[in-house]
Amino acid sequence: MPAYSVLAASSDPAILDMAKAALTEENLSAILCGDGAEALESAQTVKDRPPLRLLVLEACLPKSDGFEVIRALSENPELKTVPCLMLLDPKQSPAARKSSVRLGADDYLQKPFEMNELRAKIHSMTKHFRAHAAPHPVTALPGHPELESQVLARINRGEAFELVCFDINHFRPFNDHYGTEKGDEVIRMTVQLIRNVLKTAGAAADEVALSHIDGDDFVILAPAGKGDKIRAGLKEKFQSEVQKFYSKEEIRKGFIFQKDREDKDQIFPLMRLSTAVLSAAKEKFSHYGQLVAEMNEALHQAKVGSSDV
């Protein structure tokens, strides 16, 4: 099954057939709609589809035109950033083409058009999220797009699950002080610790998903009830293993010196983990963006507070 979906809406069956063929060639799931009302409803239906990554809308749709669909979706926090390719009527003037971008379209294609023109536009407009979907260069782990797919899949199946979120505090000063090669070693060590802890926690490989969502930020999608055990095991192992990256004197003092941007020595504590466990269920959040915001807030509270959340 494709990892992402594209919604195409047109009153012309030939255009829908063309869109479906183009999306299939790009390995994207096609959501096909015949009018604006159907497009609006389908775009906001999460169940049984991969994450929506592009809208292809005919400007002159029946029931609700393409621009009305864009305006309505702009009120949805999860969908307001989804780009739109607007299919314009052949009679529309150059001024109308420019205004289509001003009214919310990210690009346009004027009818009539050839299959290769539509495919080229779709390919160009989906390059951005495809690049972000690439594995992390250091860990080869997937990032946010794959995590979103995994989260939505579990919601659609009605599964209860938890997100174990963590990052490495004071990683950047260490990376600046010792260099990126040593920093990459810390990241790879952390990933290996995660895998070992998951085995110890009794989490089967098909029950968990590990994502590397930023430089030193990770998220584990785990079965309900296993999050706290995973977190506790990981924190204990990390505190032991990370000391191997410091000198005996730095371990004794509990900090390192690193120059700031003004070339002044600053004291930075040794690396440690900030962690948070979130119980995720469909009734607790309305869209993936809200879940990400909750993860970020939970990690922030763990960093500034004295205990995990």
PDB file of N, CA, C and O in Angstrom, residues 62 133 191 235 253:
ATOM      1  N   PRO A  62     -18.569  21.346  -9.387  1.00  0.00           N
ATOM      2  CA  PRO A  62     -19.955  21.530  -8.941  1.00  0.00           C
ATOM      3  C   PRO A  62     -20.066  21.433  -7.423  1.00  0.00           C
ATOM      4  O   PRO A  62     -19.200  20.863  -6.765  1.00  0.00           O
ATOM      5  N   ALA A 133      10.815  12.133   3.774  1.00  0.00           N
ATOM      6  CA  ALA A 133      10.524  10.739   4.102  1.00  0.00           C
ATOM      7  C   ALA A 133      11.767   9.861   4.024  1.00  0.00           C
ATOM      8  O   ALA A 133      11.736   8.710   4.432  1.00  0.00           O
ATOM      9  N   VAL A 191      20.676   4.485  19.440  1.00  0.00           N
ATOM     10  CA  VAL A 191      19.779   3.617  18.671  1.00  0.00           C
ATOM     11  C   VAL A 191      19.975   2.155  19.065  1.00  0.00           C
ATOM     12  O   VAL A 191      19.005   1.399  19.220  1.00  0.00           O
ATOM     13  N   LYS A 235      16.717   5.027  30.054  1.00  0.00           N
ATOM     14  CA  LYS A 235      17.413   6.039  30.853  1.00  0.00           C
ATOM     15  C   LYS A 235      18.564   5.413  31.647  1.00  0.00           C
ATOM     16  O   LYS A 235      19.662   5.969  31.728  1.00  0.00           O
ATOM     17  N   LYS A 253      33.954  15.970  37.312  1.00  0.00           N
ATOM     18  CA  LYS A 253      33.397  17.313  37.476  1.00  0.00           C
ATOM     19  C   LYS A 253      31.903  17.348  37.154  1.00  0.00           C
ATOM     20  O   LYS A 253      31.162  18.157  37.714  1.00  0.00           O
TER      21      LYS A 253
END
